[in-house]
Amino acid sequence: MLPSKDYFSVFNLSKTFDINLTDLKTKFYDLSKKHHPDLSKYSTNKFQEINNAYNTLKDDYLRAKYMKGKTTGEVSKTFLIDILDLEDQIREAEGDSLEELSEIIRHKIEECRNNYQKDDYLAKWAYYRRLENMIKKKR
């Protein structure tokens, strides 16, 4: 269920998960130019709405979470233990082993992306994003 403020309608997009990101970016730039606060003091709220909508829709996870219209759900203790284990592996990894972990996380994120409608996958996605960010910071 979508929240009451419809970010898809801001950009005149269909309410589907798979959107054309190039089209979204083009529409974002067009609307940003039209509603920039420097052009009118009354455009500040509209400009903020455009930015919020764009930042949500351009990110697969945030878009999935937005479309679900609620919090992410629960994960099992076993899953959390696996996440802690992956965190330890990331902290210790270097070079090829870090790349292997990165690939594992990418596959897990893709699995979550393909199953985002299920609460547990959306919840797991949040953890995998954090692991992905750990890897990016380590590089």
PDB file of C-alpha atoms in Angstrom, residues 3 15 20-21 24-25 36 38 44 49-50 65 75 95-96 98 105 111-113:
ATOM      1  CA  PRO A   3       1.552   6.267   1.493  1.00  0.00           C
ATOM      2  CA  LYS A  15       3.212   2.986  -9.766  1.00  0.00           C
ATOM      3  CA  ASN A  20      13.125   3.888 -15.946  1.00  0.00           C
ATOM      4  CA  LEU A  21      15.804   5.668 -13.905  1.00  0.00           C
ATOM      5  CA  LEU A  24      13.125   9.716 -13.639  1.00  0.00           C
ATOM      6  CA  LYS A  25      16.371  11.716 -13.654  1.00  0.00           C
ATOM      7  CA  HIS A  36      13.719  26.008  -7.804  1.00  0.00           C
ATOM      8  CA  ASP A  38      15.583  30.907  -6.316  1.00  0.00           C
ATOM      9  CA  THR A  44      10.378  25.915  -1.536  1.00  0.00           C
ATOM     10  CA  GLU A  49       8.727  17.455  -2.288  1.00  0.00           C
ATOM     11  CA  ILE A  50      10.424  16.907  -5.662  1.00  0.00           C
ATOM     12  CA  LYS A  65      10.122   0.358   1.268  1.00  0.00           C
ATOM     13  CA  VAL A  75      14.376 -11.264  10.777  1.00  0.00           C
ATOM     14  CA  GLY A  95      41.747  -7.932  -1.969  1.00  0.00           C
ATOM     15  CA  ASP A  96      40.115 -10.913  -3.669  1.00  0.00           C
ATOM     16  CA  LEU A  98      36.737  -8.716  -0.117  1.00  0.00           C
ATOM     17  CA  ILE A 105      26.257  -9.424  -0.883  1.00  0.00           C
ATOM     18  CA  GLU A 111      17.418 -11.732  -4.267  1.00  0.00           C
ATOM     19  CA  CYS A 112      15.851  -9.228  -1.869  1.00  0.00           C
ATOM     20  CA  ARG A 113      15.111  -6.848  -4.730  1.00  0.00           C
TER      21      ARG A 113
END
